[in-house]
Short mmCIF file of C-alpha atoms and ligand atoms in Angstrom, two decimals:
data_model
loop_
_atom_site.label_atom_id
_atom_site.label_comp_id
_atom_site.label_asym_id
_atom_site.label_seq_id
_atom_site.Cartn_x
_atom_site.Cartn_y
_atom_site.Cartn_z
CA MET A 1 60.29 -0.65 -33.60
CA THR A 2 59.34 -4.33 -33.29
CA GLU A 3 58.31 -6.60 -36.11
CA HIS A 4 54.76 -6.75 -34.71
CA ASN A 5 54.62 -2.86 -34.86
CA ASP A 6 55.98 -3.04 -38.40
CA LEU A 7 53.15 -5.21 -39.48
CA VAL A 8 50.55 -3.07 -37.83
CA THR A 9 51.87 0.06 -39.37
CA SER A 10 52.22 -1.48 -43.11
CA THR A 11 48.56 -3.06 -42.63
CA GLN A 12 47.45 0.48 -41.66
CA GLU A 13 49.09 2.11 -44.36
CA ILE A 14 47.79 -0.13 -47.11
CA THR A 15 44.22 0.23 -45.63
CA LYS A 16 44.54 3.77 -45.56
CA GLU A 17 45.51 3.77 -49.45
CA ALA A 18 42.73 1.35 -50.23
CA LEU A 19 39.96 3.45 -48.56
CA HIS A 20 41.32 6.66 -50.43
CA LYS A 21 41.07 4.62 -53.77
CA LEU A 22 37.67 3.74 -52.82
CA GLY A 23 36.73 7.45 -52.28
CA PHE A 24 36.40 7.32 -48.42
CA ASP A 25 37.87 10.08 -46.35
CA ASP A 26 40.25 10.21 -43.22
CA GLY A 27 37.12 9.67 -40.98
CA MET A 28 36.61 6.27 -42.35
CA TYR A 29 40.24 5.38 -41.81
CA GLU A 30 40.09 6.53 -38.18
CA LEU A 31 37.18 4.07 -37.74
CA ILE A 32 38.83 1.34 -39.45
CA LYS A 33 42.42 1.62 -38.33
CA GLU A 34 41.90 0.15 -34.88
CA PRO A 35 39.37 -2.75 -33.67
CA LEU A 36 36.07 -1.27 -32.35
CA ARG A 37 36.38 -3.23 -29.19
CA PHE A 38 39.44 -4.66 -27.52
CA LEU A 39 39.35 -6.69 -24.49
CA GLU A 40 42.00 -7.31 -22.00
CA VAL A 41 41.19 -10.24 -19.35
CA ARG A 42 43.21 -11.68 -16.55
CA VAL A 43 42.48 -15.31 -16.07
CA PRO A 44 43.47 -17.09 -12.78
CA VAL A 45 44.16 -20.92 -13.24
CA ARG A 46 44.84 -23.40 -10.61
CA MET A 47 48.18 -25.35 -11.72
CA ASP A 48 48.82 -29.09 -11.15
CA ASP A 49 51.06 -28.29 -8.30
CA GLY A 50 48.34 -26.45 -6.30
CA THR A 51 49.44 -22.82 -6.86
CA VAL A 52 47.51 -20.33 -8.87
CA LYS A 53 48.82 -18.65 -11.83
CA THR A 54 47.22 -15.67 -13.61
CA PHE A 55 47.36 -15.46 -17.40
CA THR A 56 46.61 -12.30 -19.59
CA GLY A 57 44.42 -12.84 -22.52
CA TYR A 58 43.05 -10.47 -25.24
CA ARG A 59 40.02 -10.46 -27.74
CA ALA A 60 39.90 -7.99 -30.57
CA GLN A 61 36.64 -7.27 -32.51
CA HIS A 62 37.67 -5.12 -35.43
CA ASN A 63 34.43 -4.16 -37.02
CA HIS A 64 30.88 -5.96 -36.84
CA ALA A 65 29.26 -3.64 -39.50
CA VAL A 66 28.42 -6.43 -41.89
CA GLY A 67 27.98 -9.24 -39.39
CA PRO A 68 29.63 -11.08 -36.24
CA THR A 69 33.35 -10.80 -35.90
CA LYS A 70 35.20 -14.07 -36.61
CA GLY A 71 38.82 -15.08 -35.95
CA GLY A 72 41.10 -17.59 -34.24
CA ILE A 73 42.61 -17.63 -30.49
CA ARG A 74 46.24 -18.08 -30.27
CA PHE A 75 48.15 -19.52 -27.25
CA HIS A 76 51.70 -18.32 -27.42
CA PRO A 77 54.41 -16.66 -25.13
CA ASP A 78 54.85 -13.77 -27.70
CA VAL A 79 50.96 -12.79 -27.89
CA ASN A 80 50.70 -9.23 -27.57
CA LYS A 81 48.12 -6.43 -28.06
CA GLU A 82 49.47 -4.97 -31.31
CA GLU A 83 49.52 -8.17 -33.02
CA VAL A 84 46.13 -9.25 -31.96
CA LYS A 85 44.62 -6.08 -33.26
CA ALA A 86 46.48 -6.33 -36.64
CA LEU A 87 45.41 -9.89 -36.95
CA SER A 88 41.79 -8.84 -36.23
CA MET A 89 41.89 -6.26 -39.16
CA TRP A 90 43.44 -9.03 -41.61
CA MET A 91 40.44 -11.26 -40.62
CA THR A 92 38.21 -8.25 -41.85
CA LEU A 93 40.04 -8.11 -45.06
CA LYS A 94 39.79 -11.89 -45.41
CA CYS A 95 36.29 -12.03 -44.96
CA GLY A 96 35.57 -9.05 -47.18
CA ILE A 97 37.63 -10.70 -50.02
CA THR A 98 35.72 -13.96 -49.79
CA ASN A 99 32.46 -12.02 -49.30
CA LEU A 100 31.55 -13.74 -45.96
CA PRO A 101 28.97 -12.02 -43.50
CA PHE A 102 31.62 -11.50 -40.98
CA GLY A 103 33.97 -8.81 -39.66
CA GLY A 104 37.40 -9.67 -38.23
CA GLY A 105 38.31 -10.76 -34.81
CA LYS A 106 41.19 -12.58 -33.05
CA GLY A 107 42.15 -13.49 -29.69
CA GLY A 108 45.34 -14.77 -27.80
CA ILE A 109 46.50 -15.69 -24.37
CA ILE A 110 50.07 -15.16 -23.24
CA CYS A 111 51.07 -18.82 -22.39
CA ASP A 112 53.30 -21.44 -23.48
CA PRO A 113 51.12 -24.34 -23.90
CA ARG A 114 54.17 -26.87 -24.51
CA GLN A 115 54.95 -26.31 -20.86
CA MET A 116 51.33 -27.06 -19.62
CA SER A 117 49.48 -30.16 -18.87
CA ASN A 118 46.22 -31.14 -20.52
CA GLN A 119 44.27 -30.20 -17.34
CA GLU A 120 45.85 -26.90 -17.18
CA LEU A 121 45.12 -26.04 -20.61
CA GLU A 122 41.55 -27.07 -20.10
CA ARG A 123 41.06 -24.74 -17.10
CA LEU A 124 42.78 -22.01 -18.96
CA SER A 125 40.50 -22.40 -22.06
CA ARG A 126 37.54 -22.42 -19.80
CA GLY A 127 38.73 -19.43 -17.50
CA TYR A 128 39.30 -17.55 -20.74
CA VAL A 129 35.64 -18.04 -22.13
CA LYS A 130 34.30 -17.33 -18.77
CA ALA A 131 36.14 -14.01 -18.80
CA ILE A 132 34.82 -13.02 -22.43
CA SER A 133 31.66 -14.71 -22.46
CA GLN A 134 29.48 -11.56 -22.17
CA PHE A 135 31.00 -10.28 -25.35
CA VAL A 136 31.06 -13.14 -27.59
CA GLY A 137 28.40 -15.63 -29.11
CA PRO A 138 27.14 -17.16 -32.30
CA GLU A 139 25.51 -13.88 -33.29
CA SER A 140 28.33 -11.52 -32.06
CA ASP A 141 31.92 -12.88 -32.05
CA ILE A 142 32.82 -16.51 -33.09
CA PRO A 143 36.34 -17.75 -32.19
CA ALA A 144 38.30 -20.60 -34.02
CA PRO A 145 41.72 -22.23 -33.72
CA ASP A 146 44.90 -20.36 -34.28
CA VAL A 147 48.54 -20.96 -33.45
CA TYR A 148 48.83 -23.84 -30.90
CA THR A 149 45.30 -24.21 -30.44
CA ASN A 150 43.21 -27.07 -31.77
CA PRO A 151 39.92 -29.05 -32.01
CA GLN A 152 40.28 -30.34 -28.12
CA ILE A 153 40.76 -26.74 -27.03
CA MET A 154 37.76 -25.53 -29.15
CA SER A 155 35.68 -28.33 -27.53
CA TRP A 156 36.33 -27.26 -24.11
CA MET A 157 35.56 -23.74 -25.06
CA MET A 158 32.40 -24.84 -26.75
CA ASP A 159 31.41 -26.77 -23.61
CA GLU A 160 32.20 -23.83 -21.39
CA TYR A 161 30.01 -21.30 -23.33
CA SER A 162 27.33 -23.82 -23.46
CA LYS A 163 26.97 -24.25 -19.92
CA ILE A 164 27.13 -20.47 -19.31
CA ASN A 165 24.30 -20.18 -21.63
CA ARG A 166 22.50 -23.39 -20.90
CA SER A 167 22.24 -24.77 -24.29
CA ASN A 168 24.44 -26.63 -27.01
CA ALA A 169 25.97 -23.60 -28.58
CA PHE A 170 27.89 -25.37 -31.46
CA ALA A 171 27.89 -22.27 -33.63
CA PHE A 172 29.76 -20.29 -30.89
CA ILE A 173 33.02 -21.64 -32.15
CA THR A 174 34.52 -23.32 -35.24
CA GLY A 175 37.48 -25.67 -35.90
CA LYS A 176 35.55 -28.42 -33.60
CA PRO A 177 35.98 -32.05 -34.34
CA LEU A 178 33.60 -33.56 -36.51
CA SER A 179 31.73 -35.42 -33.71
CA LEU A 180 31.02 -32.04 -32.19
CA GLY A 181 29.76 -30.18 -35.14
CA GLY A 182 33.10 -29.57 -37.10
CA SER A 183 32.99 -29.49 -40.84
CA GLN A 184 34.44 -31.86 -43.27
CA GLY A 185 37.39 -30.37 -44.92
CA ARG A 186 38.16 -27.95 -42.11
CA ASN A 187 41.70 -29.29 -41.57
CA ARG A 188 42.85 -28.87 -45.17
CA ALA A 189 40.98 -25.82 -46.07
CA THR A 190 43.75 -23.19 -45.70
CA ALA A 191 46.04 -25.51 -47.99
CA LEU A 192 43.26 -26.11 -50.43
CA GLY A 193 42.31 -22.52 -50.72
CA ALA A 194 45.89 -21.46 -51.35
CA VAL A 195 46.17 -24.23 -54.04
CA ILE A 196 43.14 -22.89 -55.89
CA THR A 197 44.49 -19.56 -55.93
CA ILE A 198 47.83 -20.88 -57.35
CA GLU A 199 45.70 -22.70 -60.05
CA GLU A 200 44.04 -19.38 -60.99
CA ALA A 201 47.43 -17.58 -60.99
CA THR A 202 49.16 -20.24 -63.25
CA LYS A 203 46.37 -19.78 -65.80
CA ARG A 204 46.89 -16.22 -65.88
CA LYS A 205 50.75 -16.65 -66.21
CA ASN A 206 50.46 -19.32 -68.85
CA ILE A 207 52.26 -22.05 -66.50
CA ASP A 208 51.05 -25.60 -66.57
CA ILE A 209 50.75 -26.88 -62.90
CA LYS A 210 51.41 -30.42 -64.17
CA GLY A 211 55.45 -30.57 -64.19
CA SER A 212 55.68 -26.91 -62.70
CA ARG A 213 58.44 -26.54 -59.91
CA VAL A 214 57.38 -25.57 -56.45
CA ALA A 215 59.43 -24.58 -53.42
CA ILE A 216 57.70 -24.32 -50.00
CA GLN A 217 58.89 -22.52 -46.80
CA GLY A 218 57.27 -24.29 -43.92
CA PHE A 219 56.21 -28.00 -43.71
CA GLY A 220 53.40 -27.64 -41.06
CA ASN A 221 49.74 -27.79 -41.30
CA ALA A 222 49.55 -25.39 -44.03
CA GLY A 223 52.79 -26.27 -45.96
CA SER A 224 52.58 -30.02 -45.80
CA PHE A 225 48.90 -30.16 -47.21
CA ILE A 226 49.94 -27.79 -49.96
CA ALA A 227 52.85 -29.79 -50.96
CA LYS A 228 50.59 -32.93 -50.94
CA ILE A 229 47.90 -31.30 -52.96
CA LEU A 230 50.02 -29.88 -55.53
CA HIS A 231 52.20 -33.11 -55.73
CA ASP A 232 48.75 -34.83 -56.44
CA MET A 233 48.14 -32.63 -59.26
CA GLY A 234 51.38 -33.31 -60.95
CA ALA A 235 53.80 -30.50 -59.81
CA LYS A 236 57.30 -31.12 -58.73
CA ILE A 237 57.90 -30.11 -55.07
CA VAL A 238 61.53 -29.12 -55.51
CA ALA A 239 62.28 -27.94 -52.05
CA ILE A 240 60.97 -27.51 -48.56
CA SER A 241 62.20 -26.06 -45.34
CA GLU A 242 61.61 -26.26 -41.69
CA SER A 243 62.89 -24.31 -38.65
CA PHE A 244 66.58 -25.40 -39.02
CA ARG A 245 67.16 -27.14 -42.43
CA ALA A 246 65.78 -27.40 -45.85
CA LEU A 247 65.68 -30.27 -48.42
CA HIS A 248 66.35 -29.78 -52.23
CA ASN A 249 65.77 -31.99 -55.39
CA PRO A 250 65.70 -30.42 -58.61
CA ASN A 251 63.72 -33.61 -59.94
CA GLY A 252 61.12 -33.37 -57.32
CA LEU A 253 60.94 -34.76 -53.66
CA ASP A 254 59.24 -37.87 -52.60
CA VAL A 255 56.20 -35.78 -51.08
CA ASP A 256 54.22 -38.98 -49.82
CA ARG A 257 57.23 -40.34 -47.97
CA LEU A 258 58.05 -36.95 -46.51
CA VAL A 259 54.39 -36.49 -45.34
CA GLU A 260 54.75 -40.25 -43.78
CA LEU A 261 57.93 -39.19 -42.03
CA LYS A 262 56.27 -36.06 -40.64
CA GLU A 263 53.47 -38.04 -39.21
CA GLN A 264 55.86 -40.37 -37.49
CA HIS A 265 58.84 -37.85 -36.45
CA GLY A 266 56.95 -34.40 -36.21
CA ARG A 267 59.79 -32.78 -38.45
CA VAL A 268 61.38 -34.21 -41.38
CA THR A 269 64.53 -32.26 -42.68
CA GLN A 270 66.66 -33.32 -39.85
CA LEU A 271 66.36 -36.99 -41.02
CA PHE A 272 68.32 -36.44 -44.32
CA ASP A 273 72.16 -36.13 -44.53
CA ASP A 274 71.88 -34.03 -47.80
CA SER A 275 69.75 -31.18 -46.19
CA ILE A 276 70.75 -27.84 -46.77
CA PRO A 277 70.53 -24.53 -44.86
CA LYS A 278 67.16 -23.33 -44.61
CA GLU A 279 67.92 -19.97 -46.21
CA GLN A 280 68.84 -21.46 -49.44
CA LEU A 281 65.20 -22.41 -50.05
CA PHE A 282 64.70 -18.83 -51.58
CA GLU A 283 67.41 -19.21 -53.98
CA VAL A 284 66.35 -22.54 -55.63
CA ASP A 285 65.19 -22.65 -59.33
CA CYS A 286 61.44 -22.83 -59.20
CA ASP A 287 58.25 -21.31 -60.79
CA ILE A 288 56.05 -20.99 -57.69
CA LEU A 289 57.26 -20.09 -54.13
CA VAL A 290 55.10 -20.80 -51.29
CA PRO A 291 56.04 -19.01 -48.03
CA ALA A 292 54.14 -21.06 -45.32
CA ALA A 293 55.82 -20.47 -42.02
CA LEU A 294 56.54 -16.99 -40.35
CA SER A 295 56.05 -13.37 -41.19
CA ASN A 296 58.75 -11.08 -42.48
CA GLN A 297 60.61 -13.90 -44.45
CA ILE A 298 60.96 -12.26 -47.83
CA THR A 299 62.95 -9.06 -47.40
CA GLU A 300 64.95 -6.60 -49.50
CA ASP A 301 67.89 -8.66 -48.60
CA ASN A 302 66.75 -11.90 -50.45
CA ALA A 303 64.08 -10.75 -52.99
CA HIS A 304 66.71 -10.29 -55.55
CA GLN A 305 67.37 -14.01 -55.28
CA ILE A 306 64.12 -15.25 -55.86
CA LYS A 307 63.42 -17.11 -59.22
CA ALA A 308 59.73 -17.91 -58.97
CA LYS A 309 57.16 -16.28 -61.22
CA ILE A 310 54.42 -16.52 -58.63
CA ILE A 311 54.64 -16.35 -54.97
CA ALA A 312 51.44 -17.49 -52.93
CA GLU A 313 51.60 -16.35 -49.36
CA ALA A 314 50.00 -18.85 -47.36
CA ALA A 315 51.77 -17.49 -44.19
CA ASN A 316 50.57 -14.38 -42.67
CA GLY A 317 52.81 -11.31 -43.61
CA PRO A 318 55.74 -13.13 -45.03
CA THR A 319 56.87 -10.37 -47.40
CA THR A 320 57.92 -6.85 -46.45
CA PRO A 321 56.78 -3.86 -48.20
CA GLU A 322 60.07 -3.42 -49.82
CA ALA A 323 60.39 -6.88 -51.10
CA THR A 324 56.77 -6.63 -52.35
CA ARG A 325 57.94 -3.49 -54.27
CA ILE A 326 61.15 -5.12 -55.81
CA LEU A 327 59.03 -8.28 -56.81
CA THR A 328 56.26 -6.49 -58.21
CA GLU A 329 58.57 -4.40 -60.46
CA ARG A 330 60.29 -7.53 -61.62
CA GLY A 331 56.79 -8.91 -62.72
CA VAL A 332 56.47 -11.48 -59.94
CA LEU A 333 53.00 -12.27 -59.16
CA ILE A 334 52.32 -12.15 -55.54
CA ILE A 335 49.18 -13.64 -54.32
CA PRO A 336 48.94 -11.77 -51.17
CA ASP A 337 48.33 -13.54 -47.54
CA VAL A 338 44.77 -12.03 -46.86
CA LEU A 339 43.62 -13.80 -50.40
CA ALA A 340 46.01 -16.93 -50.43
CA SER A 341 45.18 -17.77 -46.76
CA ALA A 342 41.50 -17.06 -46.69
CA GLY A 343 40.51 -20.72 -47.11
CA GLY A 344 40.69 -21.40 -43.41
CA VAL A 345 37.87 -18.75 -42.49
CA THR A 346 35.93 -19.71 -45.54
CA VAL A 347 35.37 -23.30 -44.45
CA SER A 348 34.73 -21.91 -40.79
CA TYR A 349 31.95 -19.86 -42.26
CA PHE A 350 30.81 -23.11 -43.62
CA GLU A 351 31.01 -24.68 -40.30
CA TRP A 352 28.98 -21.94 -38.73
CA VAL A 353 26.39 -22.16 -41.34
CA GLN A 354 26.14 -25.99 -40.86
CA ASN A 355 25.76 -25.53 -37.06
CA ASN A 356 22.93 -22.97 -37.43
CA GLN A 357 21.27 -25.23 -40.07
CA GLY A 358 21.82 -28.37 -38.05
CA TYR A 359 22.41 -30.05 -41.47
CA TYR A 360 26.00 -31.06 -42.56
CA TRP A 361 27.44 -31.31 -46.10
CA PRO A 362 29.71 -34.04 -47.51
CA GLU A 363 33.27 -33.06 -48.14
CA ALA A 364 33.06 -32.79 -51.77
CA GLU A 365 30.15 -30.09 -51.49
CA VAL A 366 32.41 -28.06 -48.86
CA ASN A 367 35.39 -28.26 -51.20
CA MET A 368 33.13 -27.11 -54.28
CA LYS A 369 31.77 -24.25 -52.36
CA LEU A 370 35.23 -23.22 -51.22
CA ARG A 371 36.50 -23.46 -54.83
CA GLU A 372 33.66 -21.16 -56.07
CA LYS A 373 34.67 -18.64 -53.20
CA MET A 374 38.31 -18.70 -53.95
CA VAL A 375 38.18 -18.56 -57.90
CA GLU A 376 35.83 -15.52 -57.66
CA ALA A 377 37.98 -13.68 -54.97
CA PHE A 378 41.23 -14.27 -56.99
CA ASN A 379 39.88 -13.24 -60.29
CA THR A 380 38.11 -10.14 -58.83
CA ILE A 381 41.41 -9.00 -57.21
CA TYR A 382 43.50 -9.74 -60.18
CA ASP A 383 41.39 -7.90 -62.63
CA LEU A 384 41.16 -4.98 -60.20
CA ALA A 385 44.99 -4.92 -60.02
CA GLU A 386 45.31 -4.95 -63.83
CA ASP A 387 42.54 -2.43 -64.66
CA ARG A 388 43.61 0.06 -61.76
CA LYS A 389 47.41 -0.50 -62.15
CA MET A 390 47.71 -1.59 -58.48
CA ASP A 391 49.78 -4.39 -57.19
CA MET A 392 47.66 -7.50 -56.01
CA ARG A 393 48.14 -6.63 -52.35
CA LEU A 394 46.43 -3.08 -52.86
CA ALA A 395 43.84 -4.51 -54.81
CA ALA A 396 43.03 -7.32 -52.28
CA TYR A 397 42.81 -4.52 -49.59
CA VAL A 398 40.47 -2.54 -51.70
CA LEU A 399 38.31 -5.61 -52.08
CA GLY A 400 38.63 -6.60 -48.60
CA ILE A 401 37.62 -3.41 -46.94
CA LYS A 402 35.05 -2.05 -49.43
CA ARG A 403 31.96 -3.88 -47.76
CA THR A 404 32.76 -3.13 -44.16
CA ALA A 405 33.61 0.67 -45.11
CA GLU A 406 30.37 0.85 -46.92
CA ALA A 407 28.25 -0.67 -44.43
CA SER A 408 29.83 1.39 -41.73
CA ARG A 409 28.89 4.56 -43.82
CA PHE A 410 25.13 3.43 -44.17
CA ARG A 411 25.05 2.77 -40.49
CA GLY A 412 26.09 6.31 -39.95
CA TRP A 413 29.37 5.23 -38.20
CA ALA A 414 31.78 7.46 -40.41
P1 LIG B 501 52.65 -24.91 -38.31
O1 LIG B 501 53.13 -24.60 -36.73
O2 LIG B 501 51.89 -26.25 -38.36
O3 LIG B 501 54.08 -24.92 -39.32
C1 LIG B 501 55.00 -24.03 -39.35
C2 LIG B 501 56.06 -24.73 -40.06
O4 LIG B 501 56.99 -23.58 -40.32
C3 LIG B 501 56.82 -25.80 -39.48
O5 LIG B 501 57.06 -26.91 -40.44
C4 LIG B 501 58.05 -25.20 -38.94
O6 LIG B 501 59.17 -26.11 -38.96
C5 LIG B 501 58.25 -24.09 -40.17
N1 LIG B 501 59.26 -23.07 -39.73
C6 LIG B 501 59.31 -22.31 -38.67
N2 LIG B 501 60.34 -21.62 -38.68
C7 LIG B 501 60.84 -21.62 -39.96
C8 LIG B 501 61.79 -20.93 -40.63
N3 LIG B 501 62.39 -19.86 -39.98
N4 LIG B 501 62.27 -21.39 -41.97
C9 LIG B 501 61.53 -22.30 -42.37
N5 LIG B 501 60.49 -23.01 -41.83
C10 LIG B 501 60.19 -22.63 -40.73
O7 LIG B 501 51.83 -23.78 -38.80
P2 LIG B 501 50.63 -23.62 -39.81
O8 LIG B 501 49.46 -23.81 -39.11
O9 LIG B 501 51.10 -24.50 -40.96
O10 LIG B 501 50.74 -22.01 -40.14
C11 LIG B 501 51.88 -21.41 -41.08
C12 LIG B 501 51.55 -20.16 -41.57
O11 LIG B 501 50.42 -20.11 -42.19
C13 LIG B 501 51.45 -18.98 -40.33
O12 LIG B 501 51.79 -17.87 -40.78
C14 LIG B 501 49.97 -18.95 -40.20
O13 LIG B 501 49.65 -17.79 -39.56
C15 LIG B 501 49.42 -19.11 -41.56
N6 LIG B 501 47.95 -19.68 -41.51
C16 LIG B 501 47.70 -20.95 -41.31
C17 LIG B 501 46.39 -21.18 -41.27
C18 LIG B 501 45.94 -22.70 -41.02
O14 LIG B 501 44.72 -22.87 -40.90
N7 LIG B 501 46.91 -23.42 -40.44
C19 LIG B 501 45.27 -20.39 -41.64
C20 LIG B 501 45.75 -18.86 -42.15
C21 LIG B 501 47.35 -18.68 -42.10
#
């Protein structure tokens, strides 16, 4: 079984358990376990050398009972059907947890954007939108950026959809640049959302963020912003890691310098002679551990070494079910991915609302509204977990799936 299938299976298992806890039967699980619609498209693209290459793309629309589906588009050689389906289900959970009027969606194209010119990427982006245009839109399915897609790609997609529909369809897609209807605060939203859940968790665990020790796996978009925000709040970032190496300083790393170096060089750990093997990040003494890189990183092999009291899953699927069991038994508080990384889709929702209103909010207002959503989501899930003696992940699934299941039942779908 592949890693992707493992992720799908474990997502389905927890969803089934959550539905049973809510009193729904297997009929509801049959409805929810797969996307209601799954598109596979073939996109021919004229390459710069004059040849035509045909790319395969997918779009999963998990469930639209509570509103349009919403979720990113990934450009990556490893994109595959099972993963796109699972990610669309996770988006339903994230939207349910933060009480957004959306179901989950996800898209992907099998391609290697690092090997393609800007012109080729533009033609691919436009071709993909043309292929799915009848099935997406501001009222039905709203895409966003994901791995290796960015505001420029969102702009081409918005422009293509607008041409097809002969109007400026800003609300068709989120993660756009500010000049094209993007929202203030969108680029830091995932990180800020994760930090807000960490703040709430530290209150429950009687840990003072000021002076707390934090280790972060991954120093990319999510990880570097999380490091910066926590550092500015007075936390000590004692370790960070990237694809090859890690940095460790029990007295705290110079985060501002690391962020500067990242802007200049892309990566930072290779610039230091005293870097350590990346695997050692999980062994360092710390209060808070933030996996912000890949899935399946915390496993039964390394869970015993972890010293943190709180784990905030900024990455999607970083902890295996076995590791979750081991850590929960030890009393470690795991803030599950569907909660800790829900800040991005929350501010995407704000972007869509602003596009529909034609009225744009200052960054302080966006951040305040994000805080309200994340604080409420964290505390509802924490209290549910305590009251019903569940781990935080199951409690997050219970909250995340509740509205979609209820709305599906009212509609007579199951
Ligand atoms: P990114 O590509 O910007 O950064 C990934 C980072 O992980 C890089 O610093 C890379 O060096 C590091 N990395 C890769 N392999 C590693 C390894 N084996 N050990 C240690 N570090 C490693 O990606 P990102 O946008 O920061 O996303 C990170 C995670 O957060 C992903 O799981 C993503 O799905 C999730 N996420 C991101 C967002 C967002 O808005 N950026 C939203 C929701 C979830």
